[in-house]
């Protein structure tokens, strides 16, 4: 059993690494300017470490990890990309191990992770210096482990805590893990660790900013400045539920198989708590939209953990349906094994089609056209670095200047003027190097 787990973990890591290599090979570089901003913060952390390395609403763990790696291997955009790719690979097997622990079969658990990791947003986020992909894997692992037969393990709390210090959409899953730990076995230590991430961040904001929910106010003010807070109420209520289906039709379709399989007590027993985590996350995100404190761009990113859970839920349900079809095939077709060949063929064809559908979405990656493209800015930053510029005076149009600073590698040697709000082109920002 342990050998099988080790082999499966290795295969899933290889599969995730292959997905990442393919996405980078087709030209993907970044999701948004936030990618480069995170790199700049990590470079600044490597130069002068701080407990709260960004001083913004961003959670600190991704910067601690990336900045720590830069302190050891050098400050560069390349190091940040490698760290992101490695984290994505290392996090991928966690949901598989959790699924096996709660009774999901080997093939269903493996295919569930494979489907989840090939979803376009999983593929893109796993190749960019952003925390969404490893956070999604940790969230899924924590949610699934809530149904562990012997009670919620400490590993689930650790996954939830790490995810909560990386992305806010992990917070409702922390609450679910804590509740499951108390209700299923009075494991108060597990509950405390699960709640530690959100609690520590709230306490820090109260200490550093005089407001425990300062991060909410900051995001809300930013959304209002962009006009994102003025969307109709119906859009705020329905935005995330609609995105749940629109953003990953494959995960939504698979989850229908899981819903049908809930008729079986064994399936229902192991998926009740993970589905509670799904509902809690969607509710949290809808409430965030109503309070104008939800993500300000590419909102689908916040649903990635939900899609991972639903993909695995669906493959488990589909596996039950396949097993029933397998068992009934000889009597239905009147031959000892002829019908079973059909079951295998149809199942394999559907699995291949679903994987092909996900892979087909990879070329539609963000950041590839118009004012989102940053190759000119990155090349400019590398050139300034190669020429040994000692200081940069930067006049940005918007946030494109982060790409220059990330490639330059020494943000403390730059003075950034206020944004001009001019249209972003390849000539932005204006940079004047000086000794």
PDB file of C-alpha atoms in Angstrom, residues 153-377:
ATOM      1  CA  UNK A 153      -6.001  14.842  11.443  1.00  0.00           C
ATOM      2  CA  UNK A 154      -3.550  17.576  12.340  1.00  0.00           C
ATOM      3  CA  UNK A 155      -2.337  17.481   8.725  1.00  0.00           C
ATOM      4  CA  UNK A 156      -5.706  18.901   7.646  1.00  0.00           C
ATOM      5  CA  UNK A 157      -5.316  21.785  10.072  1.00  0.00           C
ATOM      6  CA  UNK A 158      -1.767  22.434   8.868  1.00  0.00           C
ATOM      7  CA  UNK A 159      -2.946  22.527   5.235  1.00  0.00           C
ATOM      8  CA  UNK A 160      -5.783  24.885   6.147  1.00  0.00           C
ATOM      9  CA  UNK A 161      -3.498  27.181   8.141  1.00  0.00           C
ATOM     10  CA  UNK A 162      -0.920  27.390   5.357  1.00  0.00           C
ATOM     11  CA  UNK A 163      -3.610  28.095   2.785  1.00  0.00           C
ATOM     12  CA  UNK A 164      -5.192  30.760   5.027  1.00  0.00           C
ATOM     13  CA  UNK A 165      -1.906  32.644   5.214  1.00  0.00           C
ATOM     14  CA  UNK A 166      -1.772  32.653   1.410  1.00  0.00           C
ATOM     15  CA  UNK A 167      -5.297  33.379   0.135  1.00  0.00           C
ATOM     16  CA  UNK A 168      -8.464  34.633   1.834  1.00  0.00           C
ATOM     17  CA  UNK A 169     -10.812  32.135   0.176  1.00  0.00           C
ATOM     18  CA  UNK A 170      -9.174  29.469   2.346  1.00  0.00           C
ATOM     19  CA  UNK A 171     -10.621  31.069   5.492  1.00  0.00           C
ATOM     20  CA  UNK A 172     -14.073  29.453   5.358  1.00  0.00           C
ATOM     21  CA  UNK A 173     -12.366  26.069   4.920  1.00  0.00           C
ATOM     22  CA  UNK A 174     -10.421  26.780   8.118  1.00  0.00           C
ATOM     23  CA  UNK A 175     -13.759  27.255   9.868  1.00  0.00           C
ATOM     24  CA  UNK A 176     -15.091  23.981   8.450  1.00  0.00           C
ATOM     25  CA  UNK A 177     -11.961  22.081   9.514  1.00  0.00           C
ATOM     26  CA  UNK A 178     -12.198  23.550  13.015  1.00  0.00           C
ATOM     27  CA  UNK A 179     -15.890  22.654  13.310  1.00  0.00           C
ATOM     28  CA  UNK A 180     -15.317  19.136  12.008  1.00  0.00           C
ATOM     29  CA  UNK A 181     -12.419  18.631  14.416  1.00  0.00           C
ATOM     30  CA  UNK A 182     -14.583  19.578  17.407  1.00  0.00           C
ATOM     31  CA  UNK A 183     -17.798  17.875  16.330  1.00  0.00           C
ATOM     32  CA  UNK A 184     -16.219  14.641  15.121  1.00  0.00           C
ATOM     33  CA  UNK A 185     -13.767  14.008  17.940  1.00  0.00           C
ATOM     34  CA  UNK A 186     -13.313  17.036  20.179  1.00  0.00           C
ATOM     35  CA  UNK A 187      -9.859  17.610  18.754  1.00  0.00           C
ATOM     36  CA  UNK A 188      -9.456  21.129  20.035  1.00  0.00           C
ATOM     37  CA  UNK A 189      -5.761  21.295  19.167  1.00  0.00           C
ATOM     38  CA  UNK A 190      -6.582  20.590  15.523  1.00  0.00           C
ATOM     39  CA  UNK A 191      -9.296  23.250  15.628  1.00  0.00           C
ATOM     40  CA  UNK A 192      -6.892  25.818  17.082  1.00  0.00           C
ATOM     41  CA  UNK A 193      -4.256  25.186  14.409  1.00  0.00           C
ATOM     42  CA  UNK A 194      -6.894  25.412  11.652  1.00  0.00           C
ATOM     43  CA  UNK A 195      -8.097  28.760  12.992  1.00  0.00           C
ATOM     44  CA  UNK A 196      -4.601  30.093  13.664  1.00  0.00           C
ATOM     45  CA  UNK A 197      -3.990  31.569  10.198  1.00  0.00           C
ATOM     46  CA  UNK A 198      -7.009  33.890  10.088  1.00  0.00           C
ATOM     47  CA  UNK A 199      -6.743  34.671  13.818  1.00  0.00           C
ATOM     48  CA  UNK A 200      -3.079  35.690  13.603  1.00  0.00           C
ATOM     49  CA  UNK A 201      -3.653  37.888  10.539  1.00  0.00           C
ATOM     50  CA  UNK A 202      -6.616  39.621  12.185  1.00  0.00           C
ATOM     51  CA  UNK A 203      -4.569  40.162  15.342  1.00  0.00           C
ATOM     52  CA  UNK A 204      -1.658  41.562  13.336  1.00  0.00           C
ATOM     53  CA  UNK A 205      -3.902  44.027  11.507  1.00  0.00           C
ATOM     54  CA  UNK A 206      -5.301  45.196  14.845  1.00  0.00           C
ATOM     55  CA  UNK A 207      -1.768  45.734  16.133  1.00  0.00           C
ATOM     56  CA  UNK A 208      -0.210  47.273  13.021  1.00  0.00           C
ATOM     57  CA  UNK A 209      -3.136  49.315  11.709  1.00  0.00           C
ATOM     58  CA  UNK A 210      -5.429  49.798  14.679  1.00  0.00           C
ATOM     59  CA  UNK A 211      -8.203  47.894  12.905  1.00  0.00           C
ATOM     60  CA  UNK A 212      -8.450  44.074  12.987  1.00  0.00           C
ATOM     61  CA  UNK A 213     -10.227  44.167   9.613  1.00  0.00           C
ATOM     62  CA  UNK A 214      -7.962  46.744   8.010  1.00  0.00           C
ATOM     63  CA  UNK A 215      -7.335  44.392   5.073  1.00  0.00           C
ATOM     64  CA  UNK A 216     -11.074  44.362   4.303  1.00  0.00           C
ATOM     65  CA  UNK A 217     -11.247  48.150   4.328  1.00  0.00           C
ATOM     66  CA  UNK A 218      -8.197  48.383   2.072  1.00  0.00           C
ATOM     67  CA  UNK A 219      -9.604  45.997  -0.542  1.00  0.00           C
ATOM     68  CA  UNK A 220     -13.008  47.662  -0.388  1.00  0.00           C
ATOM     69  CA  UNK A 221     -11.490  51.112  -0.936  1.00  0.00           C
ATOM     70  CA  UNK A 222      -9.493  49.822  -3.904  1.00  0.00           C
ATOM     71  CA  UNK A 223     -12.567  48.220  -5.486  1.00  0.00           C
ATOM     72  CA  UNK A 224     -14.494  51.444  -5.056  1.00  0.00           C
ATOM     73  CA  UNK A 225     -11.696  53.418  -6.691  1.00  0.00           C
ATOM     74  CA  UNK A 226     -11.890  51.103  -9.714  1.00  0.00           C
ATOM     75  CA  UNK A 227     -15.663  51.275  -9.894  1.00  0.00           C
ATOM     76  CA  UNK A 228     -15.935  47.524  -9.242  1.00  0.00           C
ATOM     77  CA  UNK A 229     -18.152  48.173  -6.224  1.00  0.00           C
ATOM     78  CA  UNK A 230     -20.900  49.774  -8.323  1.00  0.00           C
ATOM     79  CA  UNK A 231     -21.968  46.646 -10.211  1.00  0.00           C
ATOM     80  CA  UNK A 232     -25.657  45.656  -9.856  1.00  0.00           C
ATOM     81  CA  UNK A 233     -26.747  43.689  -6.807  1.00  0.00           C
ATOM     82  CA  UNK A 234     -27.801  40.741  -8.958  1.00  0.00           C
ATOM     83  CA  UNK A 235     -24.289  40.489 -10.392  1.00  0.00           C
ATOM     84  CA  UNK A 236     -22.820  40.477  -6.895  1.00  0.00           C
ATOM     85  CA  UNK A 237     -25.183  37.698  -5.811  1.00  0.00           C
ATOM     86  CA  UNK A 238     -24.809  35.561  -8.925  1.00  0.00           C
ATOM     87  CA  UNK A 239     -21.255  36.353 -10.004  1.00  0.00           C
ATOM     88  CA  UNK A 240     -19.512  33.519  -8.180  1.00  0.00           C
ATOM     89  CA  UNK A 241     -22.191  30.837  -8.710  1.00  0.00           C
ATOM     90  CA  UNK A 242     -22.183  31.608 -12.442  1.00  0.00           C
ATOM     91  CA  UNK A 243     -18.375  31.666 -12.556  1.00  0.00           C
ATOM     92  CA  UNK A 244     -18.342  28.294 -10.820  1.00  0.00           C
ATOM     93  CA  UNK A 245     -19.876  26.740 -13.935  1.00  0.00           C
ATOM     94  CA  UNK A 246     -18.570  29.104 -16.600  1.00  0.00           C
ATOM     95  CA  UNK A 247     -14.960  29.076 -15.425  1.00  0.00           C
ATOM     96  CA  UNK A 248     -14.582  25.292 -15.246  1.00  0.00           C
ATOM     97  CA  UNK A 249     -17.378  23.463 -17.082  1.00  0.00           C
ATOM     98  CA  UNK A 250     -15.475  20.193 -16.688  1.00  0.00           C
ATOM     99  CA  UNK A 251     -15.468  20.403 -12.883  1.00  0.00           C
ATOM    100  CA  UNK A 252     -19.149  21.350 -12.909  1.00  0.00           C
ATOM    101  CA  UNK A 253     -20.035  18.422 -15.166  1.00  0.00           C
ATOM    102  CA  UNK A 254     -18.026  15.984 -13.046  1.00  0.00           C
ATOM    103  CA  UNK A 255     -19.712  17.222  -9.882  1.00  0.00           C
ATOM    104  CA  UNK A 256     -23.062  16.127 -11.361  1.00  0.00           C
ATOM    105  CA  UNK A 257     -21.753  12.534 -11.279  1.00  0.00           C
ATOM    106  CA  UNK A 258     -20.891  13.031  -7.627  1.00  0.00           C
ATOM    107  CA  UNK A 259     -24.349  14.372  -6.815  1.00  0.00           C
ATOM    108  CA  UNK A 260     -25.971  11.299  -8.356  1.00  0.00           C
ATOM    109  CA  UNK A 261     -23.639   9.032  -6.379  1.00  0.00           C
ATOM    110  CA  UNK A 262     -24.720  10.615  -3.078  1.00  0.00           C
ATOM    111  CA  UNK A 263     -27.513   8.050  -3.102  1.00  0.00           C
ATOM    112  CA  UNK A 264     -24.905   5.555  -1.865  1.00  0.00           C
ATOM    113  CA  UNK A 265     -24.279   5.895   1.907  1.00  0.00           C
ATOM    114  CA  UNK A 266     -20.521   5.349   1.574  1.00  0.00           C
ATOM    115  CA  UNK A 267     -20.190   8.237  -0.885  1.00  0.00           C
ATOM    116  CA  UNK A 268     -22.439  10.459   1.182  1.00  0.00           C
ATOM    117  CA  UNK A 269     -20.460   9.754   4.351  1.00  0.00           C
ATOM    118  CA  UNK A 270     -17.112  10.799   2.924  1.00  0.00           C
ATOM    119  CA  UNK A 271     -18.284  13.808   0.936  1.00  0.00           C
ATOM    120  CA  UNK A 272     -20.567  15.586   3.412  1.00  0.00           C
ATOM    121  CA  UNK A 273     -17.824  17.654   5.034  1.00  0.00           C
ATOM    122  CA  UNK A 274     -15.967  18.497   1.804  1.00  0.00           C
ATOM    123  CA  UNK A 275     -19.251  19.688   0.279  1.00  0.00           C
ATOM    124  CA  UNK A 276     -19.903  21.791   3.383  1.00  0.00           C
ATOM    125  CA  UNK A 277     -16.514  23.405   2.664  1.00  0.00           C
ATOM    126  CA  UNK A 278     -17.636  24.093  -0.931  1.00  0.00           C
ATOM    127  CA  UNK A 279     -20.851  25.762   0.227  1.00  0.00           C
ATOM    128  CA  UNK A 280     -18.990  27.756   2.880  1.00  0.00           C
ATOM    129  CA  UNK A 281     -16.470  29.020   0.326  1.00  0.00           C
ATOM    130  CA  UNK A 282     -19.121  30.086  -2.190  1.00  0.00           C
ATOM    131  CA  UNK A 283     -21.083  31.824   0.564  1.00  0.00           C
ATOM    132  CA  UNK A 284     -17.920  33.582   1.746  1.00  0.00           C
ATOM    133  CA  UNK A 285     -17.134  34.829  -1.762  1.00  0.00           C
ATOM    134  CA  UNK A 286     -20.687  36.039  -2.394  1.00  0.00           C
ATOM    135  CA  UNK A 287     -20.621  37.872   0.928  1.00  0.00           C
ATOM    136  CA  UNK A 288     -17.287  39.375  -0.087  1.00  0.00           C
ATOM    137  CA  UNK A 289     -18.853  40.686  -3.285  1.00  0.00           C
ATOM    138  CA  UNK A 290     -21.720  42.197  -1.307  1.00  0.00           C
ATOM    139  CA  UNK A 291     -19.227  43.852   1.062  1.00  0.00           C
ATOM    140  CA  UNK A 292     -17.021  44.978  -1.865  1.00  0.00           C
ATOM    141  CA  UNK A 293     -14.064  43.030  -0.486  1.00  0.00           C
ATOM    142  CA  UNK A 294     -13.788  40.267  -3.099  1.00  0.00           C
ATOM    143  CA  UNK A 295     -10.883  39.884  -5.599  1.00  0.00           C
ATOM    144  CA  UNK A 296     -10.650  42.862  -7.917  1.00  0.00           C
ATOM    145  CA  UNK A 297      -9.676  41.029 -11.113  1.00  0.00           C
ATOM    146  CA  UNK A 298      -9.877  37.498 -12.539  1.00  0.00           C
ATOM    147  CA  UNK A 299     -12.369  36.466  -9.838  1.00  0.00           C
ATOM    148  CA  UNK A 300     -12.304  32.870 -11.106  1.00  0.00           C
ATOM    149  CA  UNK A 301      -8.970  32.444  -9.303  1.00  0.00           C
ATOM    150  CA  UNK A 302     -10.742  32.373  -5.939  1.00  0.00           C
ATOM    151  CA  UNK A 303     -12.802  29.350  -7.050  1.00  0.00           C
ATOM    152  CA  UNK A 304      -9.835  27.143  -7.842  1.00  0.00           C
ATOM    153  CA  UNK A 305      -9.966  25.240  -4.547  1.00  0.00           C
ATOM    154  CA  UNK A 306     -13.689  24.595  -5.050  1.00  0.00           C
ATOM    155  CA  UNK A 307     -13.016  23.229  -8.526  1.00  0.00           C
ATOM    156  CA  UNK A 308     -10.407  20.843  -7.133  1.00  0.00           C
ATOM    157  CA  UNK A 309     -12.888  19.504  -4.594  1.00  0.00           C
ATOM    158  CA  UNK A 310     -15.658  19.153  -7.165  1.00  0.00           C
ATOM    159  CA  UNK A 311     -13.383  17.438  -9.685  1.00  0.00           C
ATOM    160  CA  UNK A 312     -12.455  14.789  -7.135  1.00  0.00           C
ATOM    161  CA  UNK A 313     -16.041  14.508  -5.921  1.00  0.00           C
ATOM    162  CA  UNK A 314     -17.131  13.903  -9.496  1.00  0.00           C
ATOM    163  CA  UNK A 315     -14.519  11.262 -10.287  1.00  0.00           C
ATOM    164  CA  UNK A 316     -15.443   9.382  -7.115  1.00  0.00           C
ATOM    165  CA  UNK A 317     -19.102   9.434  -8.142  1.00  0.00           C
ATOM    166  CA  UNK A 318     -18.244   8.386 -11.682  1.00  0.00           C
ATOM    167  CA  UNK A 319     -16.134   5.516 -10.331  1.00  0.00           C
ATOM    168  CA  UNK A 320     -19.160   4.199  -8.449  1.00  0.00           C
ATOM    169  CA  UNK A 321     -21.240   4.353 -11.614  1.00  0.00           C
ATOM    170  CA  UNK A 322     -18.533   2.535 -13.588  1.00  0.00           C
ATOM    171  CA  UNK A 323     -18.274  -0.198 -10.954  1.00  0.00           C
ATOM    172  CA  UNK A 324     -22.024  -0.764 -11.081  1.00  0.00           C
ATOM    173  CA  UNK A 325     -21.954  -0.894 -14.879  1.00  0.00           C
ATOM    174  CA  UNK A 326     -19.027  -3.322 -14.720  1.00  0.00           C
ATOM    175  CA  UNK A 327     -20.866  -5.611 -12.320  1.00  0.00           C
ATOM    176  CA  UNK A 328     -24.064  -5.659 -14.385  1.00  0.00           C
ATOM    177  CA  UNK A 329     -22.443  -5.857 -17.840  1.00  0.00           C
ATOM    178  CA  UNK A 330     -22.356  -9.683 -18.209  1.00  0.00           C
ATOM    179  CA  UNK A 331     -26.055 -10.082 -17.444  1.00  0.00           C
ATOM    180  CA  UNK A 332     -27.060  -7.138 -19.611  1.00  0.00           C
ATOM    181  CA  UNK A 333     -25.082  -8.267 -22.663  1.00  0.00           C
ATOM    182  CA  UNK A 334     -25.489 -12.025 -22.183  1.00  0.00           C
ATOM    183  CA  UNK A 335     -21.744 -12.708 -22.394  1.00  0.00           C
ATOM    184  CA  UNK A 336     -19.156 -13.244 -19.633  1.00  0.00           C
ATOM    185  CA  UNK A 337     -17.049 -10.197 -20.470  1.00  0.00           C
ATOM    186  CA  UNK A 338     -18.127  -8.592 -23.738  1.00  0.00           C
ATOM    187  CA  UNK A 339     -20.092  -5.829 -22.055  1.00  0.00           C
ATOM    188  CA  UNK A 340     -17.217  -5.029 -19.731  1.00  0.00           C
ATOM    189  CA  UNK A 341     -15.026  -4.202 -22.687  1.00  0.00           C
ATOM    190  CA  UNK A 342     -17.598  -1.622 -23.702  1.00  0.00           C
ATOM    191  CA  UNK A 343     -17.611  -0.161 -20.186  1.00  0.00           C
ATOM    192  CA  UNK A 344     -13.815   0.174 -20.266  1.00  0.00           C
ATOM    193  CA  UNK A 345     -13.838   1.703 -23.739  1.00  0.00           C
ATOM    194  CA  UNK A 346     -16.532   4.265 -22.990  1.00  0.00           C
ATOM    195  CA  UNK A 347     -14.904   5.233 -19.682  1.00  0.00           C
ATOM    196  CA  UNK A 348     -11.479   5.670 -21.273  1.00  0.00           C
ATOM    197  CA  UNK A 349     -12.927   7.687 -24.151  1.00  0.00           C
ATOM    198  CA  UNK A 350     -14.808  10.026 -21.807  1.00  0.00           C
ATOM    199  CA  UNK A 351     -11.732  10.524 -19.596  1.00  0.00           C
ATOM    200  CA  UNK A 352      -9.560  11.302 -22.629  1.00  0.00           C
ATOM    201  CA  UNK A 353     -12.163  13.724 -23.990  1.00  0.00           C
ATOM    202  CA  UNK A 354     -12.383  15.586 -20.690  1.00  0.00           C
ATOM    203  CA  UNK A 355      -8.612  15.875 -20.402  1.00  0.00           C
ATOM    204  CA  UNK A 356      -8.428  17.059 -23.994  1.00  0.00           C
ATOM    205  CA  UNK A 357     -11.087  19.672 -23.297  1.00  0.00           C
ATOM    206  CA  UNK A 358      -9.071  21.081 -20.386  1.00  0.00           C
ATOM    207  CA  UNK A 359      -5.809  21.104 -22.308  1.00  0.00           C
ATOM    208  CA  UNK A 360      -7.562  22.843 -25.184  1.00  0.00           C
ATOM    209  CA  UNK A 361      -8.232  25.800 -22.890  1.00  0.00           C
ATOM    210  CA  UNK A 362      -4.586  26.416 -22.041  1.00  0.00           C
ATOM    211  CA  UNK A 363      -3.800  28.691 -25.041  1.00  0.00           C
ATOM    212  CA  UNK A 364      -6.443  31.156 -23.833  1.00  0.00           C
ATOM    213  CA  UNK A 365      -4.164  32.256 -21.005  1.00  0.00           C
ATOM    214  CA  UNK A 366      -4.392  35.793 -19.564  1.00  0.00           C
ATOM    215  CA  UNK A 367      -1.722  38.434 -20.038  1.00  0.00           C
ATOM    216  CA  UNK A 368      -1.039  37.676 -23.682  1.00  0.00           C
ATOM    217  CA  UNK A 369      -2.523  40.612 -25.598  1.00  0.00           C
ATOM    218  CA  UNK A 370      -2.688  44.399 -25.679  1.00  0.00           C
ATOM    219  CA  UNK A 371      -2.139  46.344 -22.493  1.00  0.00           C
ATOM    220  CA  UNK A 372      -1.781  43.115 -20.459  1.00  0.00           C
ATOM    221  CA  UNK A 373       1.351  41.987 -22.315  1.00  0.00           C
ATOM    222  CA  UNK A 374       4.599  42.633 -20.410  1.00  0.00           C
ATOM    223  CA  UNK A 375       7.453  41.223 -22.496  1.00  0.00           C
ATOM    224  CA  UNK A 376       8.768  44.705 -23.316  1.00  0.00           C
ATOM    225  CA  UNK A 377       8.826  45.713 -19.643  1.00  0.00           C
TER     226      UNK A 377
END
